[in-house]
CSV table of C-alpha atoms and ligand atoms in Angstrom, one decimal:
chain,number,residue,atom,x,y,z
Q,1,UNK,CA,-87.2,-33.8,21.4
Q,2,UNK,CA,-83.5,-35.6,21.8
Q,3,UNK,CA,-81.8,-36.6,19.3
Q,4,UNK,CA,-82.5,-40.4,19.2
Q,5,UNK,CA,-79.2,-42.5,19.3
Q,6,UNK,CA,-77.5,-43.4,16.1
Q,7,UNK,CA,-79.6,-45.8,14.4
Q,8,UNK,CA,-77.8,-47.4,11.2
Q,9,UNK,CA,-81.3,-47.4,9.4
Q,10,UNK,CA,-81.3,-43.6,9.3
Q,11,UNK,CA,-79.4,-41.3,7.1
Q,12,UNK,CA,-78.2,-38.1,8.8
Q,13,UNK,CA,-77.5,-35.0,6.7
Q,14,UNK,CA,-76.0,-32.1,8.5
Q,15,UNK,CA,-76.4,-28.9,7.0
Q,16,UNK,CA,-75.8,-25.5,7.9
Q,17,UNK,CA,-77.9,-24.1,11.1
Q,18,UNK,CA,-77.8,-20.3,9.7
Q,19,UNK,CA,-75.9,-18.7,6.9
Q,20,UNK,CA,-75.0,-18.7,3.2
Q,21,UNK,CA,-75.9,-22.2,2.6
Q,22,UNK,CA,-78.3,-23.1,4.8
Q,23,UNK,CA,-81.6,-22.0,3.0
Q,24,UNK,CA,-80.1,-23.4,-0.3
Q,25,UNK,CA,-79.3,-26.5,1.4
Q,26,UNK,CA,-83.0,-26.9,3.2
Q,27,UNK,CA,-84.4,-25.8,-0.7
Q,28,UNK,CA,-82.5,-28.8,-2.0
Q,29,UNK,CA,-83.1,-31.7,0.3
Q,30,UNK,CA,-87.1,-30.4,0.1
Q,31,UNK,CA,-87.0,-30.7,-3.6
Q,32,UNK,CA,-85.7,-33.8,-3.2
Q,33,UNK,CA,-89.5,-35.0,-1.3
Q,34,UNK,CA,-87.9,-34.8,2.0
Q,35,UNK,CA,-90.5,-33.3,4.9
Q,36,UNK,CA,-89.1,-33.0,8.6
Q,37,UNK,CA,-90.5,-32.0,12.1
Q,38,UNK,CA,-88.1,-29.9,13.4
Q,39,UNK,CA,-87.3,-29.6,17.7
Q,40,UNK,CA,-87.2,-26.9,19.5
Q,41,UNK,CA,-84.0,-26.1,19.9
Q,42,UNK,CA,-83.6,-26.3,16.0
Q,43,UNK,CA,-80.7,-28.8,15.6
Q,44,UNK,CA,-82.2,-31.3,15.0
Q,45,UNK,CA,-84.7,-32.8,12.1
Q,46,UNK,CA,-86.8,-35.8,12.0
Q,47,UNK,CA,-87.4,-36.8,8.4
Q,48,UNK,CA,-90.7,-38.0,8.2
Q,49,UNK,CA,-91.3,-38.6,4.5
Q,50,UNK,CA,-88.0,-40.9,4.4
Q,51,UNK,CA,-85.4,-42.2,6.8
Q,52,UNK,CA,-82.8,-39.6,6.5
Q,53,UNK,CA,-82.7,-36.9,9.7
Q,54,UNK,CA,-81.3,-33.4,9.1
Q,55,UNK,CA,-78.5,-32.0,11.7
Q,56,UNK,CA,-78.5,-28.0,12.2
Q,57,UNK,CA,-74.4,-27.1,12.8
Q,58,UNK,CA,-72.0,-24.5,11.9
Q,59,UNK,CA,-70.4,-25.4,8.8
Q,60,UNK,CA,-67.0,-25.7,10.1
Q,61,UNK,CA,-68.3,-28.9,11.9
Q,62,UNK,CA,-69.5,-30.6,9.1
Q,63,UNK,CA,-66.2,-32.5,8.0
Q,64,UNK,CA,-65.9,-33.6,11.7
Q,65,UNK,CA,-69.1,-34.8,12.5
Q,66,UNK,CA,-68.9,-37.2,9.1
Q,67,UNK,CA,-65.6,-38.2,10.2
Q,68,UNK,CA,-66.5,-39.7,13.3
Q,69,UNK,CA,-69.8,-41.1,11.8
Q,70,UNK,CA,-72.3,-38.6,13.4
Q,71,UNK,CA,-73.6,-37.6,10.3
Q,72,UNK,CA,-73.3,-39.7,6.8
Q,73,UNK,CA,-73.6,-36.7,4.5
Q,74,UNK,CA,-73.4,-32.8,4.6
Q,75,UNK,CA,-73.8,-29.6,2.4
Q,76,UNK,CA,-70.5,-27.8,2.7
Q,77,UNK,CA,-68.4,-25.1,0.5
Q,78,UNK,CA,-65.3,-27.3,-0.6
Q,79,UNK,CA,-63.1,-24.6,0.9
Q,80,UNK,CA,-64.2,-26.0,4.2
Q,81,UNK,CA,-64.1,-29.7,3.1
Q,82,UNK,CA,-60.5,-29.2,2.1
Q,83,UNK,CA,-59.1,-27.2,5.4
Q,84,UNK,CA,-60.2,-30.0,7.3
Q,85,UNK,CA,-58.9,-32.3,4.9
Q,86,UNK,CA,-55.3,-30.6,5.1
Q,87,UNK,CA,-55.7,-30.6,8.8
Q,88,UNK,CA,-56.2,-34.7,8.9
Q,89,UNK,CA,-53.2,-34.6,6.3
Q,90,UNK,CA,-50.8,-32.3,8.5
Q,91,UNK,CA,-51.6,-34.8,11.0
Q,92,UNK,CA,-50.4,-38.1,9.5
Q,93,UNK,CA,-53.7,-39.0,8.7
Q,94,UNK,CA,-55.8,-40.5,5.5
Q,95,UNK,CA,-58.4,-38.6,3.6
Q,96,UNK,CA,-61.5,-39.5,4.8
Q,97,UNK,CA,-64.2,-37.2,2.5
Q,98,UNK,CA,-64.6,-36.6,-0.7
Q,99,UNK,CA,-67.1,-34.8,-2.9
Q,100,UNK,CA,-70.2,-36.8,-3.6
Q,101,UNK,CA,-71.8,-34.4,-5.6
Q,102,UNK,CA,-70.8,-30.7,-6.6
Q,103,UNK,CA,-74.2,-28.4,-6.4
Q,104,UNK,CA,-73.5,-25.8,-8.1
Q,105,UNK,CA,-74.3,-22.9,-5.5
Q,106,UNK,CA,-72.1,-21.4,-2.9
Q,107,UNK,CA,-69.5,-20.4,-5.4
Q,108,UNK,CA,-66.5,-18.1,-4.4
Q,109,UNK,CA,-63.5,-18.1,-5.0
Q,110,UNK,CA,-59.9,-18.4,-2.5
Q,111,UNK,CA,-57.8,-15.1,-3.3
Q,112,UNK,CA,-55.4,-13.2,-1.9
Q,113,UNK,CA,-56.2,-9.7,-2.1
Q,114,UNK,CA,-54.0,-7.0,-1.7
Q,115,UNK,CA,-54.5,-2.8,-1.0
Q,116,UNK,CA,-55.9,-1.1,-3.6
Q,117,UNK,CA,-52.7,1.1,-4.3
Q,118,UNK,CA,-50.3,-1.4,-4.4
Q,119,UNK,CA,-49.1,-3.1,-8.1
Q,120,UNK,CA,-49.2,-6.5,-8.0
Q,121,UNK,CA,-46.4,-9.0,-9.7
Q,122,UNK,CA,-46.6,-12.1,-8.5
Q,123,UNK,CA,-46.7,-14.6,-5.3
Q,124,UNK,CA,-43.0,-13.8,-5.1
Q,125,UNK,CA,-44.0,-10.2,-3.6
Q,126,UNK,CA,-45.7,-11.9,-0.9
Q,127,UNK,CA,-42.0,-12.9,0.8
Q,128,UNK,CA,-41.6,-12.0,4.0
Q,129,UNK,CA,-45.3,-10.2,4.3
Q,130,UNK,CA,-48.0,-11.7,7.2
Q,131,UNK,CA,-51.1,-13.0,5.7
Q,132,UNK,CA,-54.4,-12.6,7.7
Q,133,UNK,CA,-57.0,-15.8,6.6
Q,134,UNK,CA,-59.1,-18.1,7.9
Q,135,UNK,CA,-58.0,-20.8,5.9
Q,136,UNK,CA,-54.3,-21.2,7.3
Q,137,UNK,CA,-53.7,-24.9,5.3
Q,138,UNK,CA,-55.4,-23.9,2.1
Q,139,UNK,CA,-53.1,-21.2,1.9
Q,140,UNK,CA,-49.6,-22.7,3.5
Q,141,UNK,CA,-50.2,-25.3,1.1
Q,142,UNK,CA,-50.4,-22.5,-2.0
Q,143,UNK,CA,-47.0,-20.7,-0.6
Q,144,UNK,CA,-45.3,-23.8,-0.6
Q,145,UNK,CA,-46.4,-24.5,-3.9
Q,146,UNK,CA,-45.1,-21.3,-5.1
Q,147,UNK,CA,-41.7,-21.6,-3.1
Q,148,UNK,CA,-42.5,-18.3,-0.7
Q,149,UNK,CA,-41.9,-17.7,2.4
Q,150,UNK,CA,-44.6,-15.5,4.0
Q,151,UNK,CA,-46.3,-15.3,7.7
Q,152,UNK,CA,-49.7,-16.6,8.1
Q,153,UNK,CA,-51.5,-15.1,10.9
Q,154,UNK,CA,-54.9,-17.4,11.2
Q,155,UNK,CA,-57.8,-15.7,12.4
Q,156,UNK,CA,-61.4,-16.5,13.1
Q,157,UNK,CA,-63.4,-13.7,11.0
Q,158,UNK,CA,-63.4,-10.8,9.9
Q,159,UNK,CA,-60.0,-11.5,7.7
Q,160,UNK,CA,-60.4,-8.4,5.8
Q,161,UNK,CA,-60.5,-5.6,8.2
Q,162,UNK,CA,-56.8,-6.9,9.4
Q,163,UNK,CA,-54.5,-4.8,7.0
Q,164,UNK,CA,-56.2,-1.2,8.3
Q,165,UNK,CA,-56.0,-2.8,12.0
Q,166,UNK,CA,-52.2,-3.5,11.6
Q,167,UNK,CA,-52.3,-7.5,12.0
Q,168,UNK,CA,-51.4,-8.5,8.8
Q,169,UNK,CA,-50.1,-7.0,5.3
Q,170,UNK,CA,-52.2,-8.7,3.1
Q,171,UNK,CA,-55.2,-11.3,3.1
Q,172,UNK,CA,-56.1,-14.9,2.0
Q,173,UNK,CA,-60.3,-14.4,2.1
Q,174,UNK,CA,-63.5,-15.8,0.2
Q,175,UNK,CA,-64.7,-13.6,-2.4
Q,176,UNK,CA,-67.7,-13.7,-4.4
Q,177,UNK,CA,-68.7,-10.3,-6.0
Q,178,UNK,CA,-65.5,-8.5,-4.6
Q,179,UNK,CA,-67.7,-6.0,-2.6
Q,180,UNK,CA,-66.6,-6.6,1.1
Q,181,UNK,CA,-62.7,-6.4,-0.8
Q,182,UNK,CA,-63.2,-3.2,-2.4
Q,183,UNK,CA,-65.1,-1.8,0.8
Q,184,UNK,CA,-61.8,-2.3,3.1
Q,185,UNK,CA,-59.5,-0.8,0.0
Q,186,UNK,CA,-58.4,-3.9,-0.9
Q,187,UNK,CA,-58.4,-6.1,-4.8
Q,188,UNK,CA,-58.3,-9.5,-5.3
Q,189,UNK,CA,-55.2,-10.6,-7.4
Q,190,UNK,CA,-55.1,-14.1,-7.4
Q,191,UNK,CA,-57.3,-17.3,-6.9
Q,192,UNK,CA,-55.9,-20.2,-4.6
Q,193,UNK,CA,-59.6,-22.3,-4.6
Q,194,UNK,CA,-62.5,-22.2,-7.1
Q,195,UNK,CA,-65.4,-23.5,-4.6
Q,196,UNK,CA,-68.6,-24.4,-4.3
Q,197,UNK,CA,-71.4,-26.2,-2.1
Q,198,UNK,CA,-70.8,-30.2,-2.0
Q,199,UNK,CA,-72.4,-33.0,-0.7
Q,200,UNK,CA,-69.7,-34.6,1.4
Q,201,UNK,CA,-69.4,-38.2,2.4
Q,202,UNK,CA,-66.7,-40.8,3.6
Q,203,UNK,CA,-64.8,-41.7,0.4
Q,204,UNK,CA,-65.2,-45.4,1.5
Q,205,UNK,CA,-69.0,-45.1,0.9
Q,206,UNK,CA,-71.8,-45.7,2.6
Q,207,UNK,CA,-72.7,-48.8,4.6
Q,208,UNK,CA,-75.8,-51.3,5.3
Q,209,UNK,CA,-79.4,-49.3,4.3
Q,210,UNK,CA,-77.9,-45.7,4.7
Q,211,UNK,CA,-76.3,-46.4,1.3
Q,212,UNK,CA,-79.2,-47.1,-0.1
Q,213,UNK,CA,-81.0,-44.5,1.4
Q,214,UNK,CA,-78.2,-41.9,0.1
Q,215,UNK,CA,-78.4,-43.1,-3.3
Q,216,UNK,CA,-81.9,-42.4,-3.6
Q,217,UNK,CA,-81.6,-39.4,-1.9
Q,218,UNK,CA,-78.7,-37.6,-4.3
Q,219,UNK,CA,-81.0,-39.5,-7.2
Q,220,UNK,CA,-83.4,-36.8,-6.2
Q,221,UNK,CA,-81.7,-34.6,-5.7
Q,222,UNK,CA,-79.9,-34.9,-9.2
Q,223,UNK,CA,-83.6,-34.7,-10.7
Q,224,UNK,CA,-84.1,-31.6,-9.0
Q,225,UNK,CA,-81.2,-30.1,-9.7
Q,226,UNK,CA,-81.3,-30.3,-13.3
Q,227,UNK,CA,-85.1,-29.6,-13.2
Q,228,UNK,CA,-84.3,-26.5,-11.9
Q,229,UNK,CA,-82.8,-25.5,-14.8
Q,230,UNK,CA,-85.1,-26.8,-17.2
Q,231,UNK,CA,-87.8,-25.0,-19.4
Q,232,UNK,CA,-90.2,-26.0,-21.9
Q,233,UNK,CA,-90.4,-23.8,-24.8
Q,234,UNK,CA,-93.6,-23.9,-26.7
Q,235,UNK,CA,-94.2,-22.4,-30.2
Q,236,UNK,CA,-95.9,-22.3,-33.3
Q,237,UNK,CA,-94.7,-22.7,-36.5
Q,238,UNK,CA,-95.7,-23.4,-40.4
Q,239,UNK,CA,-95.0,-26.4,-41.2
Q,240,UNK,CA,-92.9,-25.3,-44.0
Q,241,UNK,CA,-90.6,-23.1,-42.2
Q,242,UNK,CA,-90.2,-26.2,-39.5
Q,243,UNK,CA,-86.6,-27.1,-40.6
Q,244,UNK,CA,-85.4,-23.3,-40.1
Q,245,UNK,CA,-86.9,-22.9,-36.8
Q,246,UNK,CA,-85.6,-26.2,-35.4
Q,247,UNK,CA,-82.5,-25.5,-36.6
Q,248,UNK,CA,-82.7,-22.7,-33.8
Q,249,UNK,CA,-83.9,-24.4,-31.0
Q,250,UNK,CA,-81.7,-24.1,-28.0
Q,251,UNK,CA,-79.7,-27.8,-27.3
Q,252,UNK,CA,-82.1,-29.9,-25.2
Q,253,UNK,CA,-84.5,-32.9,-26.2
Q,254,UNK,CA,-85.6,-34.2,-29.5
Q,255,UNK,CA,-89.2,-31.6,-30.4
Q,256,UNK,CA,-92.2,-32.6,-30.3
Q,257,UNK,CA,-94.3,-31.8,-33.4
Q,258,UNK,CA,-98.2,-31.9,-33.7
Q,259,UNK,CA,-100.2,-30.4,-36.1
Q,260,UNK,CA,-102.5,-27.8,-35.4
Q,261,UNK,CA,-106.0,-28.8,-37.2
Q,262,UNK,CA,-107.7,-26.5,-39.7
Q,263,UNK,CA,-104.1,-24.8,-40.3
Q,264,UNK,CA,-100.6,-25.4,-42.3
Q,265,UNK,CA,-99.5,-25.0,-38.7
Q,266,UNK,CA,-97.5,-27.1,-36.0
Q,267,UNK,CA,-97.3,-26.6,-32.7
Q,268,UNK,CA,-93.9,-27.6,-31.3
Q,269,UNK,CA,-92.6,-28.6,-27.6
Q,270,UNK,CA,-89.2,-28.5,-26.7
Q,271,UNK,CA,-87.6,-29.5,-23.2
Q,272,UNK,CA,-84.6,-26.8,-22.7
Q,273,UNK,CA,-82.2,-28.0,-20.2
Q,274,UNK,CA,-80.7,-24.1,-19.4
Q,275,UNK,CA,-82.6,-20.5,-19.5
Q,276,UNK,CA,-84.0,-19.7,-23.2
Q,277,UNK,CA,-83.1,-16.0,-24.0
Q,278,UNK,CA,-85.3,-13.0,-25.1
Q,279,UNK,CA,-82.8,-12.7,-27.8
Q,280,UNK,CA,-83.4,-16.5,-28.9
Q,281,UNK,CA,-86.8,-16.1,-28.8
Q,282,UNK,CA,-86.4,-12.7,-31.1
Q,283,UNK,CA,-84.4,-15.4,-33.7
Q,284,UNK,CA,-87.1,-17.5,-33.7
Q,285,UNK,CA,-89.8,-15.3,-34.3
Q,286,UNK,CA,-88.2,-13.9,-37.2
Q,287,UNK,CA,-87.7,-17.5,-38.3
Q,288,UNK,CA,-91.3,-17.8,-38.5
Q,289,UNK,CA,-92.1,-18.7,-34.8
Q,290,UNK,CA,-95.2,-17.2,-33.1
Q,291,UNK,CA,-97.4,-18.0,-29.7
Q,292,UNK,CA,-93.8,-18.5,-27.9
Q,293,UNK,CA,-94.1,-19.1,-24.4
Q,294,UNK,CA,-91.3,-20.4,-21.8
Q,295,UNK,CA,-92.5,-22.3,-18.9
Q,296,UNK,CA,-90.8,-23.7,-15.5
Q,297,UNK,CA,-91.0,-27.7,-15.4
Q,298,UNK,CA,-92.1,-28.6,-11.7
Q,299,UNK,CA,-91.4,-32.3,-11.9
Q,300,UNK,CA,-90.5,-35.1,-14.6
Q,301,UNK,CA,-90.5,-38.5,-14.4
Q,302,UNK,CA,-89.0,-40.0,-18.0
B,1,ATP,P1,-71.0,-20.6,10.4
B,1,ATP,O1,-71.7,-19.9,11.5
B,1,ATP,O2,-71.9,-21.8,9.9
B,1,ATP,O3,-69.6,-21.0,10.7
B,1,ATP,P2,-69.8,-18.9,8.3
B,1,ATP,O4,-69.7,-17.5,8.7
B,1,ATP,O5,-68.6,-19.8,8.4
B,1,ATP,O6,-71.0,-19.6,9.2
B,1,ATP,P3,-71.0,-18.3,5.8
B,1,ATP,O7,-70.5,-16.9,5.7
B,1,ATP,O8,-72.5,-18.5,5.8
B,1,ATP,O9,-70.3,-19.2,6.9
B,1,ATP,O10,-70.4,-19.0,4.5
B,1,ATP,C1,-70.6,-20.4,4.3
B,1,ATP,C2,-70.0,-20.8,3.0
B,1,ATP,O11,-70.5,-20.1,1.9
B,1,ATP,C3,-68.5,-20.6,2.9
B,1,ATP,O12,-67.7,-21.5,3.5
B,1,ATP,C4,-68.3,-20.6,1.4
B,1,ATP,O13,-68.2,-22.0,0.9
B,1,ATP,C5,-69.6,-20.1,0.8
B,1,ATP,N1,-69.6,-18.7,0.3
B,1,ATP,C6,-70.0,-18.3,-0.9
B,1,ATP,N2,-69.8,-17.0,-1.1
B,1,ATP,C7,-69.1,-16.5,-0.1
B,1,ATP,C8,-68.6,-15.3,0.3
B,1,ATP,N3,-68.7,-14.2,-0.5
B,1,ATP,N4,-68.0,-15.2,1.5
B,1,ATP,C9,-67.9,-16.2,2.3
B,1,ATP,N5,-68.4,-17.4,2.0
B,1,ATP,C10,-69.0,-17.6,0.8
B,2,ZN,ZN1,-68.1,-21.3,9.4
């Protein structure tokens, strides 16, 4: 199967062919109802329970490919989004992207990380030093920010195996739990960019039925997103001790009280919009609470 050619009545989403946020991405976009036939050569979707079509590409494409209109939306980590978006800038251009939505997933962080034995005071000890990265404008943009002069030395990967190679002093990498770091001998010591997956789109919008299409589509996917994190908490209580044990419900939706027949009991529903912990539902208990029971919500229409 081709690709067909672009047709304006069909949202494309590129996403990530293999890596960190590529099943996250494919989790989201099927939560949001979306089905797809994929071809054989797995680049391409065909979105058969809506209009939108699902692109397979390296990540580092992703800001491109909206640019020149190949695809409408993607699922990127806003380190990427912004590189490219210093690159159009260090090029006379406009900003083109921004972030539609921010998802929540895919967080790291920007730092430079130095060996473990050395002390670290400030950017200022970075003069004069060669910094290996794979995010050359993020980081020429932070030295200029903090007046230092310092060598960048871009690479393509493997950023933190430089300093024991000899290419650079320090490094400019992504870091999430600090393990990769701390397997080279190296610590984090300060944070350039706080990132995260995004849905990025043309900051100008969306034109014709593509916007109308991607405004149902992140409506969805809105609706999933805080669904995911939703619980209902169910619980008994007597209907005396009902203030007290309200007053410990975790914040969410209004309860919903019923009484239980034959009893001076209610039962009571509450829609919890983050986890409910063990230690809450301890509090509870001892509140007067019994039968409590936590269950995932698997759709919602209000
Ligand atoms: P591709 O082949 O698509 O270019 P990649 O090697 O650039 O893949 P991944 O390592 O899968 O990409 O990372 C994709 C994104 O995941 C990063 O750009 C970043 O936003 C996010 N991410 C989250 N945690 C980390 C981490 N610890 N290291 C690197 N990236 C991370
Ligand atoms: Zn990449």
């Amino acid at each position: 199967m081709t690709p067909p050619a672009p047709a304006r009545d069909r949202l494309r989403v590129a996403i990530q062919k293999s890596g960190r946020l590529a099943e996250p991405a494919r989790d989201l976009l099927a939560a949001a109802g979306l089905t797809w036939r994929e071809s054989r050569d797995r680049l391409f979707c065909y979105g058969e329970s809506l209009p939108v079509d699902l692109l397979l590409v390296r990540d580092d494409d992703i800001p491109g490919l909206i640019t020149a209109g190949v695809c409408d939306l993607g699922v990127v980590g806003r380190n990427v989004m912004q590189e490219y978006e210093l690159g159009r800038e260090s090029a006379g251009h406009e900003p083109v992207l921004s972030e539609w939505r921010q998802l929540g997933w895919g967080r790291c962080r920007l730092d430079i990380a130095i060996p473990e034995d050395q002390e670290w005071t400030g950017p200022a000890q970075l003069a004069g030093l060669r910094v290996a990265t794979t995010y050359p404008r993020l980081l020429e943009r932070w030295l200029r920010d903090q007046q230092v002069e310092a060598q960048v030395v871009p690479l393509s990967g493997s950023v933190e195996i430089a300093p024991r190679l000899g290419q650079a002093d320090v490094v400019c990498d992504l870091v999430s739990t600090g393990g990769t770091l701390r397997a080279n001998q190296l610590k984090p010591v300060t944070t350039l960019l706080h990132s995260e997956a995004v849905i990025a789109g043309p900051a100008a919008g969306l034109e014709d039925s593509r916007g109308e299409l991607a405004e149902l589509l992140l409506g969805r996917m809105d609706g999933a997103l805080r669904l995911k994190e939703t619980r209902l908490l169910m619980l008994r209580a007597p209907r005396a001790g009902l203030p007290e044990v309200t007053a410990l419900l975790p914040e969410g939706g209004e309860p919903t009280v019923l009484s239980v027949d034959g009893t001076d009991e209610v039962s009571l529903q509450v829609l919890c919009h983050s986890a409910v912990s063990w230690q809450r539902l301890e509090e509870l208990k001892r509140a007067g609470a019994s039968h409590l029971m936590v269950l995932p919500v698997e759709g919602m229409l209000v």
